[in-house]
Coordinates of C-alpha atoms and ligand atoms in Angstrom, one line a residue:
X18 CA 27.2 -104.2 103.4
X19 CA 25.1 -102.5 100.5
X20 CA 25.1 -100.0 98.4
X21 CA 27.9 -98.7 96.5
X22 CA 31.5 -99.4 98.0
X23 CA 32.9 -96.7 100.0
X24 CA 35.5 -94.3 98.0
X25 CA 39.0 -93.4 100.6
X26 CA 41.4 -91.0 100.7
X27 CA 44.2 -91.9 102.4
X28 CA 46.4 -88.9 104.0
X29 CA 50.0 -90.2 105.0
X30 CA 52.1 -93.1 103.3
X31 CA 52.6 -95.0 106.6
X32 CA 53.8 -98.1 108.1
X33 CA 49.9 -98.5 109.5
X34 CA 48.5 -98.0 106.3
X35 CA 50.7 -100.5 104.3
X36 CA 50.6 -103.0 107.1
X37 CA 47.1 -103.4 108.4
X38 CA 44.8 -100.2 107.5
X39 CA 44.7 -100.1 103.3
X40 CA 44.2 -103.7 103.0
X41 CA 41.1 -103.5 105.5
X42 CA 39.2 -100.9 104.1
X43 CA 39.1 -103.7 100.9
X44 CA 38.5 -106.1 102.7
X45 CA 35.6 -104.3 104.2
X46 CA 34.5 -103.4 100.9
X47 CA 36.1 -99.6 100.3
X48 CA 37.8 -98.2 97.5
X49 CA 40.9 -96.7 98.1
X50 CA 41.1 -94.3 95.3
X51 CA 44.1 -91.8 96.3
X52 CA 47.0 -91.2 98.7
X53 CA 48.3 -87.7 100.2
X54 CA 51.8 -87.8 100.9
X55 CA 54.3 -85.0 101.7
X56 CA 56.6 -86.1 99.6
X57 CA 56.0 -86.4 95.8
X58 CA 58.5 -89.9 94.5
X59 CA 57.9 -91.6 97.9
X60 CA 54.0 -90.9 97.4
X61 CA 54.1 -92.3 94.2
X62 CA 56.2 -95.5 95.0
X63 CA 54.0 -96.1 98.0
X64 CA 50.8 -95.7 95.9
X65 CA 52.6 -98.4 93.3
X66 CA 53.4 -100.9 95.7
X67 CA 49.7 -100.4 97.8
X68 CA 47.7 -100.0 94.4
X69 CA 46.4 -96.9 94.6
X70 CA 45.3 -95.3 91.5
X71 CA 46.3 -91.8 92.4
X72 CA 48.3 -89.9 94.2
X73 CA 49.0 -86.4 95.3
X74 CA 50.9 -84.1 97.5
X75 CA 48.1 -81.3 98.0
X76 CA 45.2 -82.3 100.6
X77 CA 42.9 -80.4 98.2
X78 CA 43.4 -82.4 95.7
X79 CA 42.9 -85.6 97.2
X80 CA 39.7 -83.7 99.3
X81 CA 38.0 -82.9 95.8
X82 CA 39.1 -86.6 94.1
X83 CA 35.3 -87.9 95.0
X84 CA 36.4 -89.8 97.6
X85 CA 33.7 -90.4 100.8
X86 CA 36.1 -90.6 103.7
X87 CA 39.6 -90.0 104.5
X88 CA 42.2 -92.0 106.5
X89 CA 44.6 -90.3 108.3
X90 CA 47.1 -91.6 109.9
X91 CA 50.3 -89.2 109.7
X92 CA 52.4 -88.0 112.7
X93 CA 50.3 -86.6 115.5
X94 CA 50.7 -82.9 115.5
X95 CA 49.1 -83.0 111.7
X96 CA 46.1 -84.9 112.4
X97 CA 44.3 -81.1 113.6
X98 CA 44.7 -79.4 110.6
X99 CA 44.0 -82.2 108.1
X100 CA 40.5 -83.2 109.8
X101 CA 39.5 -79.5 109.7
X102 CA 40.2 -80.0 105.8
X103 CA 38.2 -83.0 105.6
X104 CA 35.3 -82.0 107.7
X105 CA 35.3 -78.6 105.8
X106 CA 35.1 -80.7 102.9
X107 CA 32.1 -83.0 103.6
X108 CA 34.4 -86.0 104.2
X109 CA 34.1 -88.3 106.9
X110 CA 36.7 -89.3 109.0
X111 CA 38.7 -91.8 110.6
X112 CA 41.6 -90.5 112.4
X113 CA 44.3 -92.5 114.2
X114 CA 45.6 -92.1 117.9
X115 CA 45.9 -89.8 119.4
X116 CA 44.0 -87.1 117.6
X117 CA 45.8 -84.5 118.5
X118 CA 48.8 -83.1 120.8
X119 CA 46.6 -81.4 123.2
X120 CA 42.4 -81.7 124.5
X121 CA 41.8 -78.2 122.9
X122 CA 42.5 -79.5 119.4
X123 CA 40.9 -82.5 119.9
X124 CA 38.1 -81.3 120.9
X125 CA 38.0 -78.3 117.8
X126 CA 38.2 -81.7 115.5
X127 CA 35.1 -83.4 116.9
X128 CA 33.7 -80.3 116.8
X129 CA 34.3 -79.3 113.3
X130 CA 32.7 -82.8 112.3
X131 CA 30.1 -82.7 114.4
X132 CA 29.0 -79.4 112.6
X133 CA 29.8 -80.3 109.1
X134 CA 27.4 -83.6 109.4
X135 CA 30.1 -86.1 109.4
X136 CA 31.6 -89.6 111.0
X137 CA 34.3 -89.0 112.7
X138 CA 35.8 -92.2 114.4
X139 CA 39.0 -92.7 116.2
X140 CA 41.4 -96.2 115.0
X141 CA 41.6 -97.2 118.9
X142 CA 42.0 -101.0 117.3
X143 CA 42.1 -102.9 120.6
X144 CA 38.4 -102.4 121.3
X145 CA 38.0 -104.9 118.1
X146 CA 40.1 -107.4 119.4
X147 CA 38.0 -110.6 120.3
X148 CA 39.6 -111.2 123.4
X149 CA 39.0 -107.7 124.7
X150 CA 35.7 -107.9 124.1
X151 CA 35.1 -111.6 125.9
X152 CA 37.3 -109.2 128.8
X153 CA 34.4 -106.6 128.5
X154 CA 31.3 -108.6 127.8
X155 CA 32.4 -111.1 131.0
X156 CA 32.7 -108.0 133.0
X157 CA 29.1 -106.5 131.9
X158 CA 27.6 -110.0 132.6
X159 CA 28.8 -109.6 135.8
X160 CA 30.8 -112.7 136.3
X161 CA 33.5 -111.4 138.2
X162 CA 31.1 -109.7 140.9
X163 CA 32.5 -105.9 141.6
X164 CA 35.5 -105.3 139.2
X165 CA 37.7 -104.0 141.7
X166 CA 41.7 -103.6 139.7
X167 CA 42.6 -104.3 136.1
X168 CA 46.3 -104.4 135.1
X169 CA 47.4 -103.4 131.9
X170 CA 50.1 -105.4 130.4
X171 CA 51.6 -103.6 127.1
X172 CA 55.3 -102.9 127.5
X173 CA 56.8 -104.2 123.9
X174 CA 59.8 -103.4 121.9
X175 CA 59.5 -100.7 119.3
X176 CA 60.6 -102.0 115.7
X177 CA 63.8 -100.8 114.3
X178 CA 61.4 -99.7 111.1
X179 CA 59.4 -97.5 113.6
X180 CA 62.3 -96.1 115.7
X181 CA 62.0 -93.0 114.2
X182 CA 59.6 -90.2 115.0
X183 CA 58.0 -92.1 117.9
X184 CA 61.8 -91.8 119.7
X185 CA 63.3 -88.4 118.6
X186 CA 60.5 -85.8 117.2
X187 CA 58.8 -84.3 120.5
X188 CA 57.1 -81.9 118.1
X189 CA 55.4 -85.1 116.2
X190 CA 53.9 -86.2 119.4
X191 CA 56.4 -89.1 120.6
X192 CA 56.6 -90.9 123.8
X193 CA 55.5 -94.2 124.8
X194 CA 52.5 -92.3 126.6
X195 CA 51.3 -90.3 123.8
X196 CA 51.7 -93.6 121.7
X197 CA 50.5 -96.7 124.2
X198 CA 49.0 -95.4 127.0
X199 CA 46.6 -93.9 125.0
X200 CA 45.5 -97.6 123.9
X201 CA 45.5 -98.3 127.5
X202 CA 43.5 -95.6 128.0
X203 CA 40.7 -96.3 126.0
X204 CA 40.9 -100.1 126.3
X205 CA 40.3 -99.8 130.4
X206 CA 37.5 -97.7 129.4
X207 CA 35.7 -100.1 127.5
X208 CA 36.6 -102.9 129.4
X209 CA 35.3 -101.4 132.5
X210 CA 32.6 -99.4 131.1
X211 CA 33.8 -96.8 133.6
X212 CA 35.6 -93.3 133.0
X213 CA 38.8 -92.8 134.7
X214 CA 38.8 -89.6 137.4
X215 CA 42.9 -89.2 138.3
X216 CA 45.9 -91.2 137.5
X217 CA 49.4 -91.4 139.1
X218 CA 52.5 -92.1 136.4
X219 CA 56.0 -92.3 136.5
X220 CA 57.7 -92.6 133.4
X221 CA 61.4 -93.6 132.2
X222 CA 64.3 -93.0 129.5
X223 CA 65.5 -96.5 129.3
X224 CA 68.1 -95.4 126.2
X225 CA 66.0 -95.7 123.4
X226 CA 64.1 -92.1 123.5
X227 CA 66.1 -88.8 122.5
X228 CA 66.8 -86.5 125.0
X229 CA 63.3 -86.0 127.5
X230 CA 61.1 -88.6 125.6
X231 CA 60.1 -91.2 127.6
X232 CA 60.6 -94.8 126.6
X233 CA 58.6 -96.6 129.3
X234 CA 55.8 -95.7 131.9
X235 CA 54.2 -97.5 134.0
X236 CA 50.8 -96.0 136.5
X237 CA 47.8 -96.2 138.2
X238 CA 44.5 -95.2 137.5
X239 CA 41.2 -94.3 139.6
X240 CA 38.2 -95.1 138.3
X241 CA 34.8 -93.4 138.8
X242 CA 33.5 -96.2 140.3
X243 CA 36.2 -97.0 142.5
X244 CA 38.3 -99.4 140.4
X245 CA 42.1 -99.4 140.0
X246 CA 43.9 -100.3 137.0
X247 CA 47.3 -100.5 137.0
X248 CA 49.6 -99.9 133.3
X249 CA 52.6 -100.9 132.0
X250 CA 53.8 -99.8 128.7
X251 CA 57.5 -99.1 127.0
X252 CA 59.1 -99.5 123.7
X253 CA 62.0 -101.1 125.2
X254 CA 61.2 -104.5 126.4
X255 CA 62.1 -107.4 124.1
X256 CA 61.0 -110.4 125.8
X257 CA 57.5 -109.0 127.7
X258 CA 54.5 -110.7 127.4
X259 CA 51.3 -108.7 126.9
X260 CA 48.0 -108.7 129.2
X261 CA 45.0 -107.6 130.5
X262 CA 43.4 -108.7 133.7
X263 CA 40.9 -107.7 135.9
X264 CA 39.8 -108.9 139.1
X265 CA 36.8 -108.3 141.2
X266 CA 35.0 -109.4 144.1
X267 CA 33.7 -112.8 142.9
X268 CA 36.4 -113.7 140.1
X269 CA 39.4 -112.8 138.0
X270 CA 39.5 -112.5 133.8
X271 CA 43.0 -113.0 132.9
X272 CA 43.5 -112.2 129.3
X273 CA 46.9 -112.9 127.8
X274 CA 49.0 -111.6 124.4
X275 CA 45.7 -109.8 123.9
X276 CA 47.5 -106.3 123.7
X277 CA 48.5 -106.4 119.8
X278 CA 47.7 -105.8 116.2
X279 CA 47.1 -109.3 115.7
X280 CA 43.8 -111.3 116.1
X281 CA 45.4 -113.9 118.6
X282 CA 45.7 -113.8 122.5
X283 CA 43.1 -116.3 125.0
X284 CA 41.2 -115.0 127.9
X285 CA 40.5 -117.4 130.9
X286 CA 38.2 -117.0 133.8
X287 CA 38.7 -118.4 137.3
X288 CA 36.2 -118.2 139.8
X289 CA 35.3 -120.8 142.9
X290 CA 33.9 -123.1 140.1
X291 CA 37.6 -123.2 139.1
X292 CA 39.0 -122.0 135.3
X293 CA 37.1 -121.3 132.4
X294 CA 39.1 -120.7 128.9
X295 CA 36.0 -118.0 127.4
X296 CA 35.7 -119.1 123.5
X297 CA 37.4 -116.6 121.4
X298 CA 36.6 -116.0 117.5
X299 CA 39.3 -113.8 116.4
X300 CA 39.3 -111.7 113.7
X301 CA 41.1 -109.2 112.0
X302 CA 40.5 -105.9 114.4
X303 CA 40.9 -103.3 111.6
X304 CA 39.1 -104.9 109.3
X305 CA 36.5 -104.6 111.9
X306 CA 36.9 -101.1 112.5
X307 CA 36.8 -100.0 108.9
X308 CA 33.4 -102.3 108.4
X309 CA 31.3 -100.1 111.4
X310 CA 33.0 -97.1 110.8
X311 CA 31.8 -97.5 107.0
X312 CA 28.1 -98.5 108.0
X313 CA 28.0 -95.3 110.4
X314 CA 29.1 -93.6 107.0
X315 CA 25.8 -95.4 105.5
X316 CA 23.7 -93.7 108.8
X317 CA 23.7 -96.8 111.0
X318 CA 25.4 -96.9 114.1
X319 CA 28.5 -95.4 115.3
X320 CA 32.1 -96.3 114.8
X321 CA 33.5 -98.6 117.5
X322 CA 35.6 -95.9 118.6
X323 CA 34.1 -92.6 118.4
X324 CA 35.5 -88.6 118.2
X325 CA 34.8 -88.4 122.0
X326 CA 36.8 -91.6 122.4
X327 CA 39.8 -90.0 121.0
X328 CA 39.4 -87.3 123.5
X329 CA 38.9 -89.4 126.3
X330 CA 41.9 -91.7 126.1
X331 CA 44.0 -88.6 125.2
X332 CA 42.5 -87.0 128.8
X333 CA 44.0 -89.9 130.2
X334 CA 47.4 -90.1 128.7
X335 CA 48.2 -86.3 128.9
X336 CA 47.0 -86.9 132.3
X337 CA 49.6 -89.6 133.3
X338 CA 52.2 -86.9 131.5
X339 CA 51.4 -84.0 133.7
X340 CA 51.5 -86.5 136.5
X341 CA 55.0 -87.4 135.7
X342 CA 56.4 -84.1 135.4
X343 CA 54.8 -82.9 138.9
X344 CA 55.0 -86.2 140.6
X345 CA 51.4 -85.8 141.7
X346 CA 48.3 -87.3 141.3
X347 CA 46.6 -86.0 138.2
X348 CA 43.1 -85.3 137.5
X349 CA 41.4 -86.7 134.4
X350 CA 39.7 -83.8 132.6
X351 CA 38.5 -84.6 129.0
X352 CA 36.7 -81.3 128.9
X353 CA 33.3 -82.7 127.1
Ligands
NDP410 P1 55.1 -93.9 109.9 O1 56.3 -93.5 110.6 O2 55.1 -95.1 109.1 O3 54.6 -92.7 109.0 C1 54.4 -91.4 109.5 C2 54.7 -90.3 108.5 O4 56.1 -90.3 108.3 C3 54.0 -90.5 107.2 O5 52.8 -89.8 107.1 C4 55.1 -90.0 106.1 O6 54.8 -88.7 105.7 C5 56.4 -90.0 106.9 N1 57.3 -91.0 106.4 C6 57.0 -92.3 106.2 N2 58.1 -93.0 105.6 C7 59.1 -92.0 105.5 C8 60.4 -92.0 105.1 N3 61.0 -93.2 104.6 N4 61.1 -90.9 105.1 C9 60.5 -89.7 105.5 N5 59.2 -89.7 106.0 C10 58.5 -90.8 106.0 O7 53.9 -93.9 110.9 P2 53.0 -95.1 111.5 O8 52.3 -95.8 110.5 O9 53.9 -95.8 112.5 O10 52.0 -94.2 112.4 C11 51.1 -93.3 111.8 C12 50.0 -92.9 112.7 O11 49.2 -94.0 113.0 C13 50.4 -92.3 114.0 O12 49.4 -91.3 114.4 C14 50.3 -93.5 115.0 O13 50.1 -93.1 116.3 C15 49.2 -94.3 114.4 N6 49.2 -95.7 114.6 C16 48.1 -96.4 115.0 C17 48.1 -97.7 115.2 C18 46.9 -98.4 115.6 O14 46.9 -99.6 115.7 N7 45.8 -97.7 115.7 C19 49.3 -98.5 115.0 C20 50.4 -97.7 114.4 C21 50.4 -96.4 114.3 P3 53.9 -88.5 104.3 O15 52.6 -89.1 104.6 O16 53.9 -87.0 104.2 O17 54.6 -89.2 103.2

């Protein structure tokens, strides 16, 4: 990368941020020159510990700190109002899943962007994952013949750190749906370079959601072109594996632990010429993210997971909700 380093703003002290998301914008070369928190002593302790120079409670402030991009990655139903900020303000942005609560708001953040002359990528992470991309580029290449059904493997156990809003805050956007299936979402999409049309869901309260937040789903989808893809996801399983497969005409991919944070997970291939384990070079998916979403910032190429992305795997996953609720098939209707 050239040209001088990228300057971040990050809005939200989170668990995403300290765990995976500041260190990989260094790594990819940024700056991260201020934090936004909410909350004025945890702000500044956060900032301590993650080395950020600055930081501040007021979204102005950290809008006009001469920063290039923001980060943000708070609780759901805030994303809306601080892209608007950060697109009003000339500053790209990378916003984390899903964008919004509903498609209309969404969509009025991609917009807003799109007018003010900015990136604006969505942190779907799984698309950087070297094994889902062996799943995608065998699939392309053609060497399962037709893909016919994928399955979706990604029922894990929420962390007692993170069993917070993701469990009890409707109004923040919880729900294993709103915060898995979305990955599903957009990771089928890639995968099968197809866009989904309807999707069947039944979800579950297995006693870890509050009171009418689901804790576990699991679905089908139709695709486009006629696949099906099958998910599985829940915060409530300790001892799951995770997976994607897909199987077509002429062969099956079978990828395995693939469905994580973490650059590990193999991908095999079994067709009549027997089983093939497809060479994997992991590497760390945000760092990944953050490097193409800062060379779209530079005016080359896009990031890996775009604005429309973001309102395409939320299409899906608010489409498996309303599914749920009516027990009916649901159509997929991204609106763009
Ligand atoms: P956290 O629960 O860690 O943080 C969310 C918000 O909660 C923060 O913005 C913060 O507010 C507030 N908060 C944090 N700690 C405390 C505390 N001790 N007391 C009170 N409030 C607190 O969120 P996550 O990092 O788990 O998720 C953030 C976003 O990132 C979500 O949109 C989620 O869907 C997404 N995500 C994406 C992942 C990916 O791989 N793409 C993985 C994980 C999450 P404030 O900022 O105002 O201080």
């Amino acid at each position: 990368m050239t040209g001088k380093p990228i300057r971040w703003g990050v809005v939200g002290a989170t668990t995403i941020g300290r765990e995976w998301m500041i260190g990989a914008m260094r790594e990819a070369g940024g700056e991260v020159v201020a934090l936004m928190s909410s909350d004025r002593d945890r702000g500044a302790a956060y900032a301590g510990e993650t080395g950020i120079p600055h930081a501040t409670t007021d979204l102005a402030e950290l809008l006009g700190s001469g920063i290039d991009a923001v980060y943000i990655a708070t609780t759901n139903e805030k994303h809306r109002a601080q892209t608007l900020a950060a697109a009003a303000a000339g500053k790209h942005v990378l916003c984390e899943k899903p964008l919004a609560l509903t498609l209309a708001d969404a969509r009025e953040m991609v917009e807003a962007c799109r007018r003010a002359g900015v990136v604006m990528g969505t942190n779907h992470h799984l698309r950087n994952a070297a094994t889902i991309r062996a799943l995608r580029d065998a699939v392309a290449a053609g060497r399962i013949g037709k893909a016919l059904f994928a399955r979706v493997f990604h029922a894990v156990f929420l962390p007692p750190h993170l069993q917070g809003w993701r469990i009890k805050d409707a109004a923040a956007g919880s729900g294993a749906v709103m915060d898995i299936t979305v990955h599903d979402a957009d990771t089928l999409r890639f995968v099968l370079g197809d866009e989904p049309v309807a999707v069947t869901a039944m979800t579950q309260q297995g006693g870890m959601g509050g009171p009418g937040i689901e804790d576990g789903v699991m679905g089908v989808v139709r695709f486009r072109g006629g696949a099906l893809a099958q998910f599985h996801d829940a915060f409530t399983t300790q001892y799951a594996t995770t997976g994607f497969e897909v199987h077509g005409s002429e062969g099956s991919l079978i990828g395995t632990g693939c469905m994580t944070q973490r650059p590990v997970g193999e991908v095999v291939l079994r067709t009549a010429q027997g089983e093939e384990a497809l060479t994997i070079a992991h590497e760390n998916l945000y760092v990944r993210s953050v490097t193409a979403f800062q060379t779209a910032v530079r005016g080359e190429g896009a990031p890996v997971a775009t604005g429309e992305d973001g309102i395409r795997s939320m299409a899906l996953a608010l489409a498996a909700l309303t599914s749920a609720s009516t027990g009916r098939e649901a159509p997929v209707e991204p609106g763009i």
